[in-house]
């Protein structure tokens, strides 16, 4: 099973979310940004690398919040969600068409990808 990491990135008590443009079934859905963990890297290292590659931002990855197993169109994935602190940089969109910094209590106003929706709901019950 492929492991993917996503960041619950905090800045000024708000979380960063991004809107997908692909694959087609997830176009327009919001997510917590991240990506695939490469061989010989920890989930935290993978998160920090992916956020820099995809958004040109530096973050400091911390503790795991939860994991979600999901049947993706390209096979099963284990999605690991980690808390992270924004360090520097403004989001530069390459793989997404929008981003937003939102309060945890506003997450229910966004249409999330299925695996991320589970986490968004959980965050409203049990925040950090």
PDB file of C-alpha atoms in Angstrom:
ATOM      1  CA  UNK A   1       0.000   0.000   0.000  1.00  0.00           C
ATOM      2  CA  UNK A   2       1.362   3.402  -1.000  1.00  0.00           C
ATOM      3  CA  UNK A   3       1.961   5.868   1.843  1.00  0.00           C
ATOM      4  CA  UNK A   4       1.119   9.510   1.295  1.00  0.00           C
ATOM      5  CA  UNK A   5       1.563  12.369   3.752  1.00  0.00           C
ATOM      6  CA  UNK A   6      -0.581  15.489   4.154  1.00  0.00           C
ATOM      7  CA  UNK A   7      -0.004  18.557   6.288  1.00  0.00           C
ATOM      8  CA  UNK A   8      -2.265  20.251   8.765  1.00  0.00           C
ATOM      9  CA  UNK A   9      -0.240  23.429   8.332  1.00  0.00           C
ATOM     10  CA  UNK A  10      -0.883  26.166  10.867  1.00  0.00           C
ATOM     11  CA  UNK A  11      -0.233  29.873  10.510  1.00  0.00           C
ATOM     12  CA  UNK A  12      -1.837  32.431  12.841  1.00  0.00           C
ATOM     13  CA  UNK A  13      -4.276  29.763  14.144  1.00  0.00           C
ATOM     14  CA  UNK A  14      -5.531  28.963  10.640  1.00  0.00           C
ATOM     15  CA  UNK A  15      -5.005  25.846   8.506  1.00  0.00           C
ATOM     16  CA  UNK A  16      -3.841  25.780   4.898  1.00  0.00           C
ATOM     17  CA  UNK A  17      -6.074  23.986   2.390  1.00  0.00           C
ATOM     18  CA  UNK A  18      -5.620  23.698  -1.366  1.00  0.00           C
ATOM     19  CA  UNK A  19      -8.016  22.925  -4.217  1.00  0.00           C
ATOM     20  CA  UNK A  20      -7.200  20.095  -6.622  1.00  0.00           C
ATOM     21  CA  UNK A  21      -7.357  20.197 -10.406  1.00  0.00           C
ATOM     22  CA  UNK A  22      -6.682  16.477 -11.015  1.00  0.00           C
ATOM     23  CA  UNK A  23      -7.391  13.600 -11.261  1.00  0.00           C
ATOM     24  CA  UNK A  24     -10.762  14.341 -12.891  1.00  0.00           C
ATOM     25  CA  UNK A  25     -12.794  12.752 -10.091  1.00  0.00           C
ATOM     26  CA  UNK A  26     -11.144  15.104  -7.553  1.00  0.00           C
ATOM     27  CA  UNK A  27     -11.149  18.269  -9.677  1.00  0.00           C
ATOM     28  CA  UNK A  28     -12.464  21.140  -7.558  1.00  0.00           C
ATOM     29  CA  UNK A  29     -12.159  19.249  -4.262  1.00  0.00           C
ATOM     30  CA  UNK A  30     -10.235  20.729  -1.356  1.00  0.00           C
ATOM     31  CA  UNK A  31      -7.459  18.906   0.480  1.00  0.00           C
ATOM     32  CA  UNK A  32      -4.729  19.285   3.045  1.00  0.00           C
ATOM     33  CA  UNK A  33      -1.581  19.589   0.886  1.00  0.00           C
ATOM     34  CA  UNK A  34       1.122  16.936   0.731  1.00  0.00           C
ATOM     35  CA  UNK A  35       2.267  14.076  -1.453  1.00  0.00           C
ATOM     36  CA  UNK A  36       4.068  10.772  -1.786  1.00  0.00           C
ATOM     37  CA  UNK A  37       6.749   9.732   0.687  1.00  0.00           C
ATOM     38  CA  UNK A  38       9.959   8.827  -1.127  1.00  0.00           C
ATOM     39  CA  UNK A  39      12.200   5.891  -0.312  1.00  0.00           C
ATOM     40  CA  UNK A  40      14.456   6.500   2.713  1.00  0.00           C
ATOM     41  CA  UNK A  41      12.573   9.546   3.994  1.00  0.00           C
ATOM     42  CA  UNK A  42      10.383   9.918   7.064  1.00  0.00           C
ATOM     43  CA  UNK A  43       6.801  11.162   6.703  1.00  0.00           C
ATOM     44  CA  UNK A  44       7.898  14.476   8.225  1.00  0.00           C
ATOM     45  CA  UNK A  45      10.732  14.850   5.703  1.00  0.00           C
ATOM     46  CA  UNK A  46       8.363  13.925   2.886  1.00  0.00           C
ATOM     47  CA  UNK A  47       5.841  16.524   4.008  1.00  0.00           C
ATOM     48  CA  UNK A  48       8.430  19.283   4.252  1.00  0.00           C
ATOM     49  CA  UNK A  49       9.802  18.394   0.800  1.00  0.00           C
ATOM     50  CA  UNK A  50       6.387  18.119  -0.881  1.00  0.00           C
ATOM     51  CA  UNK A  51       5.162  21.447   0.514  1.00  0.00           C
ATOM     52  CA  UNK A  52       8.301  23.161  -0.745  1.00  0.00           C
ATOM     53  CA  UNK A  53       8.046  21.499  -4.186  1.00  0.00           C
ATOM     54  CA  UNK A  54       4.311  22.107  -4.651  1.00  0.00           C
ATOM     55  CA  UNK A  55       3.799  25.442  -2.872  1.00  0.00           C
ATOM     56  CA  UNK A  56       7.273  26.991  -2.484  1.00  0.00           C
ATOM     57  CA  UNK A  57       6.719  27.232   1.273  1.00  0.00           C
ATOM     58  CA  UNK A  58       8.832  26.016   4.165  1.00  0.00           C
ATOM     59  CA  UNK A  59       7.100  24.186   6.993  1.00  0.00           C
ATOM     60  CA  UNK A  60       8.223  22.353  10.115  1.00  0.00           C
ATOM     61  CA  UNK A  61       6.469  18.972  10.366  1.00  0.00           C
ATOM     62  CA  UNK A  62       5.583  17.801  13.865  1.00  0.00           C
ATOM     63  CA  UNK A  63       3.372  15.026  15.252  1.00  0.00           C
ATOM     64  CA  UNK A  64       0.979  12.741  13.434  1.00  0.00           C
ATOM     65  CA  UNK A  65      -2.700  13.591  13.931  1.00  0.00           C
ATOM     66  CA  UNK A  66      -4.267  10.533  12.300  1.00  0.00           C
ATOM     67  CA  UNK A  67      -4.160   8.253   9.278  1.00  0.00           C
ATOM     68  CA  UNK A  68      -6.856   7.314   6.765  1.00  0.00           C
ATOM     69  CA  UNK A  69      -6.838   4.297   4.456  1.00  0.00           C
ATOM     70  CA  UNK A  70      -8.464   5.165   1.173  1.00  0.00           C
ATOM     71  CA  UNK A  71      -9.162   3.412  -2.113  1.00  0.00           C
ATOM     72  CA  UNK A  72      -7.787   5.879  -4.659  1.00  0.00           C
ATOM     73  CA  UNK A  73      -8.501   5.518  -8.407  1.00  0.00           C
ATOM     74  CA  UNK A  74      -4.912   4.269  -8.809  1.00  0.00           C
ATOM     75  CA  UNK A  75      -5.054   1.835  -5.887  1.00  0.00           C
ATOM     76  CA  UNK A  76      -5.146   1.838  -2.088  1.00  0.00           C
ATOM     77  CA  UNK A  77      -3.261   4.485  -0.119  1.00  0.00           C
ATOM     78  CA  UNK A  78      -2.530   5.085   3.528  1.00  0.00           C
ATOM     79  CA  UNK A  79      -2.777   8.839   4.033  1.00  0.00           C
ATOM     80  CA  UNK A  80      -0.815  10.119   7.050  1.00  0.00           C
ATOM     81  CA  UNK A  81      -1.867  13.513   8.411  1.00  0.00           C
ATOM     82  CA  UNK A  82       0.779  15.474  10.322  1.00  0.00           C
ATOM     83  CA  UNK A  83       0.626  18.769  12.162  1.00  0.00           C
ATOM     84  CA  UNK A  84       3.064  21.308  10.709  1.00  0.00           C
ATOM     85  CA  UNK A  85       3.984  24.914  11.398  1.00  0.00           C
ATOM     86  CA  UNK A  86       4.382  27.435   8.594  1.00  0.00           C
ATOM     87  CA  UNK A  87       7.962  28.776   8.588  1.00  0.00           C
ATOM     88  CA  UNK A  88       8.233  31.025   5.523  1.00  0.00           C
ATOM     89  CA  UNK A  89       7.025  31.697   2.008  1.00  0.00           C
ATOM     90  CA  UNK A  90       3.788  32.577   0.272  1.00  0.00           C
ATOM     91  CA  UNK A  91       1.944  29.818  -1.557  1.00  0.00           C
ATOM     92  CA  UNK A  92       2.853  29.542  -5.234  1.00  0.00           C
ATOM     93  CA  UNK A  93       0.306  27.318  -6.969  1.00  0.00           C
ATOM     94  CA  UNK A  94       1.629  24.670  -9.357  1.00  0.00           C
ATOM     95  CA  UNK A  95      -0.538  21.578  -8.765  1.00  0.00           C
ATOM     96  CA  UNK A  96      -3.609  23.396  -7.391  1.00  0.00           C
ATOM     97  CA  UNK A  97      -5.773  26.275  -8.568  1.00  0.00           C
ATOM     98  CA  UNK A  98      -6.642  27.855  -5.197  1.00  0.00           C
ATOM     99  CA  UNK A  99      -5.524  27.925  -1.591  1.00  0.00           C
ATOM    100  CA  UNK A 100      -7.024  29.308   1.604  1.00  0.00           C
ATOM    101  CA  UNK A 101      -6.061  29.782   5.235  1.00  0.00           C
ATOM    102  CA  UNK A 102      -9.146  28.799   7.229  1.00  0.00           C
ATOM    103  CA  UNK A 103     -10.260  28.482  10.825  1.00  0.00           C
ATOM    104  CA  UNK A 104     -10.881  24.893  11.952  1.00  0.00           C
ATOM    105  CA  UNK A 105     -14.546  25.745  12.527  1.00  0.00           C
ATOM    106  CA  UNK A 106     -14.903  26.869   8.877  1.00  0.00           C
ATOM    107  CA  UNK A 107     -13.709  23.570   7.372  1.00  0.00           C
ATOM    108  CA  UNK A 108     -17.297  22.327   6.959  1.00  0.00           C
ATOM    109  CA  UNK A 109     -17.866  25.097   4.390  1.00  0.00           C
ATOM    110  CA  UNK A 110     -15.491  23.424   1.894  1.00  0.00           C
ATOM    111  CA  UNK A 111     -16.045  20.421  -0.386  1.00  0.00           C
ATOM    112  CA  UNK A 112     -13.142  18.119   0.527  1.00  0.00           C
ATOM    113  CA  UNK A 113     -11.782  15.055  -1.254  1.00  0.00           C
ATOM    114  CA  UNK A 114     -13.137  11.938   0.532  1.00  0.00           C
ATOM    115  CA  UNK A 115     -10.066  11.045   2.621  1.00  0.00           C
ATOM    116  CA  UNK A 116      -9.516  14.677   3.625  1.00  0.00           C
ATOM    117  CA  UNK A 117     -13.210  15.083   4.522  1.00  0.00           C
ATOM    118  CA  UNK A 118     -12.779  12.461   7.257  1.00  0.00           C
ATOM    119  CA  UNK A 119      -9.954  14.506   8.770  1.00  0.00           C
ATOM    120  CA  UNK A 120     -11.782  17.839   8.393  1.00  0.00           C
ATOM    121  CA  UNK A 121     -14.730  16.395  10.329  1.00  0.00           C
ATOM    122  CA  UNK A 122     -12.455  14.943  13.016  1.00  0.00           C
ATOM    123  CA  UNK A 123     -10.636  18.272  13.440  1.00  0.00           C
ATOM    124  CA  UNK A 124     -13.909  19.979  14.310  1.00  0.00           C
ATOM    125  CA  UNK A 125     -14.494  17.432  17.094  1.00  0.00           C
ATOM    126  CA  UNK A 126     -10.939  17.017  18.389  1.00  0.00           C
ATOM    127  CA  UNK A 127      -8.727  19.976  17.406  1.00  0.00           C
ATOM    128  CA  UNK A 128      -4.994  19.885  18.223  1.00  0.00           C
TER     129      UNK A 128
END
